[in-house]
mmCIF file of C-alpha atoms in Angstrom:
data_model
loop_
_atom_site.group_PDB
_atom_site.id
_atom_site.type_symbol
_atom_site.label_atom_id
_atom_site.label_comp_id
_atom_site.label_asym_id
_atom_site.label_seq_id
_atom_site.Cartn_x
_atom_site.Cartn_y
_atom_site.Cartn_z
ATOM 1 C CA MET A 1 0.000 0.000 0.000
ATOM 2 C CA VAL A 2 3.006 2.291 0.320
ATOM 3 C CA ARG A 3 6.079 2.542 -1.888
ATOM 4 C CA VAL A 4 8.953 4.705 -3.033
ATOM 5 C CA PRO A 5 7.944 6.119 -6.433
ATOM 6 C CA ALA A 6 9.996 4.857 -9.373
ATOM 7 C CA GLY A 7 12.718 7.315 -10.300
ATOM 8 C CA ALA A 8 12.342 9.304 -7.063
ATOM 9 C CA ASP A 9 15.321 11.272 -5.791
ATOM 10 C CA LEU A 10 16.745 9.918 -2.534
ATOM 11 C CA GLU A 11 18.808 11.931 -0.077
ATOM 12 C CA LEU A 12 21.833 9.920 1.068
ATOM 13 C CA ASP A 13 24.358 10.573 3.806
ATOM 14 C CA VAL A 14 26.976 7.816 3.507
ATOM 15 C CA GLN A 15 30.074 7.093 5.596
ATOM 16 C CA LEU A 16 32.576 4.504 4.321
ATOM 17 C CA GLU A 17 35.137 2.951 6.681
ATOM 18 C CA GLY A 18 37.912 0.584 5.688
ATOM 19 C CA VAL A 19 38.031 -2.423 8.018
ATOM 20 C CA THR A 20 39.989 -5.678 7.927
ATOM 21 C CA GLU A 21 37.125 -7.643 6.334
ATOM 22 C CA GLY A 22 36.218 -5.004 3.724
ATOM 23 C CA VAL A 23 34.260 -1.732 3.834
ATOM 24 C CA LEU A 24 31.754 -0.823 6.562
ATOM 25 C CA VAL A 25 28.967 1.343 5.138
ATOM 26 C CA THR A 26 26.865 3.491 7.470
ATOM 27 C CA ALA A 27 24.121 5.366 5.661
ATOM 28 C CA THR A 28 21.112 7.511 6.396
ATOM 29 C CA VAL A 29 18.535 7.693 3.618
ATOM 30 C CA THR A 30 15.539 9.977 3.244
ATOM 31 C CA ALA A 31 13.062 8.680 0.665
ATOM 32 C CA PRO A 32 9.710 10.041 -0.517
ATOM 33 C CA LEU A 33 6.738 7.683 -0.106
ATOM 34 C CA THR A 34 3.399 7.483 -1.866
ATOM 35 C CA GLY A 35 0.575 5.201 -0.964
ATOM 36 C CA GLU A 36 -3.002 4.617 0.024
ATOM 37 C CA CYS A 37 -4.288 5.062 3.570
ATOM 38 C CA ALA A 38 -5.250 1.742 5.179
ATOM 39 C CA ARG A 39 -8.299 3.320 6.885
ATOM 40 C CA CYS A 40 -9.813 5.793 4.408
ATOM 41 C CA LEU A 41 -8.219 4.564 1.148
ATOM 42 C CA GLU A 42 -7.190 8.108 0.149
ATOM 43 C CA PRO A 43 -3.848 8.587 -1.617
ATOM 44 C CA PHE A 44 -1.137 10.325 0.408
ATOM 45 C CA THR A 45 2.524 11.272 0.248
ATOM 46 C CA SER A 46 5.077 11.121 3.027
ATOM 47 C CA SER A 47 8.769 10.437 3.568
ATOM 48 C CA ALA A 48 10.861 7.917 5.459
ATOM 49 C CA ARG A 49 14.237 8.391 7.096
ATOM 50 C CA ILE A 50 16.206 5.172 7.549
ATOM 51 C CA ARG A 51 19.644 4.473 8.947
ATOM 52 C CA PHE A 52 21.448 1.240 8.137
ATOM 53 C CA GLN A 53 24.885 -0.269 8.469
ATOM 54 C CA GLU A 54 26.293 -3.063 6.297
ATOM 55 C CA LEU A 55 29.664 -4.705 5.807
ATOM 56 C CA TYR A 56 30.806 -5.133 2.213
ATOM 57 C CA ALA A 57 33.316 -7.982 2.407
ATOM 58 C CA LEU A 58 36.426 -8.338 0.284
ATOM 59 C CA ASP A 59 35.497 -11.931 -0.615
ATOM 60 C CA GLU A 60 32.453 -14.181 -0.360
ATOM 61 C CA GLY A 61 33.960 -16.364 2.384
ATOM 62 C CA VAL A 62 33.858 -13.453 4.845
ATOM 63 C CA ALA A 63 30.441 -12.148 3.734
ATOM 64 C CA GLY A 64 28.542 -15.392 4.190
ATOM 65 C CA PRO A 65 25.615 -16.559 2.046
ATOM 66 C CA ASP A 66 23.450 -13.428 2.529
ATOM 67 C CA GLY A 67 26.165 -10.787 2.843
ATOM 68 C CA TYR A 68 27.340 -8.088 0.477
ATOM 69 C CA VAL A 69 30.608 -8.372 -1.416
ATOM 70 C CA LEU A 70 32.785 -5.744 -3.093
ATOM 71 C CA ASP A 71 32.821 -6.250 -6.852
ATOM 72 C CA ALA A 72 36.212 -5.226 -8.306
ATOM 73 C CA GLY A 73 36.547 -2.592 -5.590
ATOM 74 C CA LEU A 74 33.035 -1.203 -6.155
ATOM 75 C CA LEU A 75 30.042 -1.524 -3.878
ATOM 76 C CA ASN A 76 26.391 -1.518 -4.892
ATOM 77 C CA LEU A 77 24.242 0.204 -2.248
ATOM 78 C CA GLU A 78 20.919 -0.571 -3.939
ATOM 79 C CA PRO A 79 20.298 -4.065 -2.462
ATOM 80 C CA ALA A 80 21.245 -2.982 1.076
ATOM 81 C CA LEU A 81 19.175 0.189 0.772
ATOM 82 C CA ARG A 82 16.175 -1.719 -0.577
ATOM 83 C CA ASP A 83 16.407 -4.332 2.196
ATOM 84 C CA ALA A 84 16.585 -1.681 4.930
ATOM 85 C CA LEU A 85 13.795 0.415 3.423
ATOM 86 C CA VAL A 86 11.359 -2.461 2.923
ATOM 87 C CA LEU A 87 11.738 -3.481 6.565
ATOM 88 C CA GLU A 88 10.834 0.040 7.712
ATOM 89 C CA LEU A 89 7.762 0.590 5.522
ATOM 90 C CA PRO A 90 4.520 0.525 7.533
ATOM 91 C CA LEU A 91 2.236 -2.491 7.034
ATOM 92 C CA SER A 92 -0.853 -0.303 7.469
ATOM 93 C CA PRO A 93 0.100 3.201 6.324
ATOM 94 C CA LEU A 94 -2.109 6.076 7.449
ATOM 95 C CA CYS A 95 -2.637 9.467 5.852
ATOM 96 C CA ALA A 96 -2.755 10.926 9.392
ATOM 97 C CA ASP A 97 -2.442 9.429 12.866
ATOM 98 C CA ASP A 98 -6.000 10.505 13.686
ATOM 99 C CA CYS A 99 -7.577 9.196 10.443
ATOM 100 C CA GLN A 100 -11.114 7.996 11.246
ATOM 101 C CA GLY A 101 -11.470 5.789 8.175
ATOM 102 C CA LEU A 102 -14.710 5.020 6.332
ATOM 103 C CA CYS A 103 -18.286 4.671 7.587
ATOM 104 C CA ALA A 104 -19.074 0.956 7.930
ATOM 105 C CA GLU A 105 -22.630 1.528 6.692
ATOM 106 C CA CYS A 106 -22.295 3.777 3.646
ATOM 107 C CA GLY A 107 -18.552 3.973 2.948
ATOM 108 C CA VAL A 108 -18.244 7.757 3.171
ATOM 109 C CA ARG A 109 -14.908 9.053 4.465
ATOM 110 C CA LEU A 110 -15.631 10.038 8.080
ATOM 111 C CA ALA A 111 -13.351 13.093 7.905
ATOM 112 C CA ASP A 112 -15.591 14.448 5.134
ATOM 113 C CA ALA A 113 -18.907 13.392 6.718
ATOM 114 C CA PRO A 114 -21.094 15.998 8.422
ATOM 115 C CA PRO A 115 -21.060 16.133 12.236
ATOM 116 C CA GLY A 116 -23.327 13.513 13.782
ATOM 117 C CA HIS A 117 -23.118 11.243 10.727
ATOM 118 C CA GLY A 118 -24.971 8.019 11.470
ATOM 119 C CA HIS A 119 -27.524 5.509 10.232
ATOM 120 C CA THR A 120 -30.754 4.578 11.997
ATOM 121 C CA GLU A 121 -32.256 2.082 9.586
ATOM 122 C CA ARG A 122 -30.567 -0.608 7.548
ATOM 123 C CA GLY A 123 -33.300 -0.873 4.924
ATOM 124 C CA PRO A 124 -35.435 -3.729 3.606
ATOM 125 C CA MET A 125 -32.512 -5.525 1.969
ATOM 126 C CA TRP A 126 -31.068 -6.446 5.399
ATOM 127 C CA ALA A 127 -34.413 -7.084 7.178
ATOM 128 C CA ALA A 128 -34.334 -10.827 6.407
ATOM 129 C CA LEU A 129 -30.977 -11.177 8.161
ATOM 130 C CA LYS A 130 -31.795 -9.293 11.389
ATOM 131 C CA ASP A 131 -32.746 -12.475 13.314
ATOM 132 C CA VAL A 132 -29.929 -14.709 12.026
ATOM 133 C CA ARG A 133 -27.607 -15.836 14.817
ATOM 134 C CA VAL A 134 -24.570 -17.640 13.433
ATOM 135 C CA GLY A 135 -22.682 -19.849 15.854
ATOM 136 C CA GLU A 136 -25.369 -19.968 18.560
ATOM 137 C CA PRO A 137 -26.654 -23.354 19.797
ATOM 138 C CA GLY A 138 -29.675 -24.451 17.809
ATOM 139 C CA ALA A 139 -28.958 -22.065 14.956
ATOM 140 C CA GLY A 140 -30.066 -23.530 11.667
ATOM 141 C CA SER A 141 -31.578 -26.710 13.142
ATOM 142 C CA GLY A 142 -34.730 -27.911 11.442
ATOM 143 C CA ASP A 143 -35.387 -24.697 9.578
ATOM 144 C CA ASP A 144 -33.410 -25.599 6.439
ATOM 145 C CA LYS A 145 -35.206 -25.281 3.148
ATOM 146 C CA ALA A 146 -34.275 -27.069 -0.021
ATOM 147 C CA ALA A 147 -32.081 -25.160 -2.406
ATOM 148 C CA PRO A 148 -33.536 -24.389 -5.816
ATOM 149 C CA ASP A 149 -31.555 -27.254 -7.334
ATOM 150 C CA GLY A 150 -32.774 -29.711 -4.671
ATOM 151 C CA THR A 151 -29.285 -30.558 -3.365
ATOM 152 C CA ALA A 152 -29.715 -29.351 0.199
ATOM 153 C CA GLY A 153 -32.358 -29.200 2.888
ATOM 154 C CA PRO A 154 -34.396 -31.716 4.900
ATOM 155 C CA GLY A 155 -35.033 -33.993 1.918
ATOM 156 C CA THR A 156 -31.354 -34.734 1.389
ATOM 157 C CA SER A 157 -28.524 -36.095 3.486
ATOM 158 C CA MET A 158 -24.770 -35.852 3.124
ATOM 159 C CA HIS A 159 -22.379 -38.773 3.595
ATOM 160 C CA ARG A 160 -18.956 -37.605 4.755
ATOM 161 C CA ALA A 161 -17.100 -40.440 3.077
ATOM 162 C CA ASP A 162 -17.852 -39.389 -0.466
ATOM 163 C CA SER A 163 -19.332 -35.880 0.056
ATOM 164 C CA VAL A 164 -22.013 -36.463 -2.574
ATOM 165 C CA PRO A 165 -25.587 -35.575 -1.590
ATOM 166 C CA GLU A 166 -28.100 -38.415 -1.743
ATOM 167 C CA ARG A 167 -31.866 -38.429 -1.419
ATOM 168 C CA ALA A 168 -33.181 -39.587 1.926
ATOM 169 C CA LYS A 169 -35.024 -42.890 1.725
ATOM 170 C CA GLU A 170 -38.797 -42.735 1.882
ATOM 171 C CA PRO A 171 -40.361 -44.841 4.731
#
């Protein structure tokens, strides 16, 4: 839901230190972010400031299987930067800390809704479901009706072994 725009300019502050194993890179990166708010679904822009430190080894034996290695004396910051940035991106980005989100009834953005926004009646479409109690003892017992294709309801039974509906035997 949030990302660094392609081709965006990043602000880098990089310190390189020569160590016995290779080059120790300490960097602070400021990157612009664009995304969609997890609560109200509105687009927003922001920025992230990340600090990371990585060792670029002289050879693969020192770096290990997931480490970074100098390539002919050059180092590529992109993989290390990407790894550090992805770990810091929010899983549920918000346009503002106090974002109220959307109305559960009508979907209007609550920040744009008039004061006292609410709903008193659900309408006739939901009237048939007002007495349904899923998960309560006795729910759905004996009140089943046959489906239009005749594959469910009191006139049919289900065998668990083959999961194919069969007609109940007449007495």
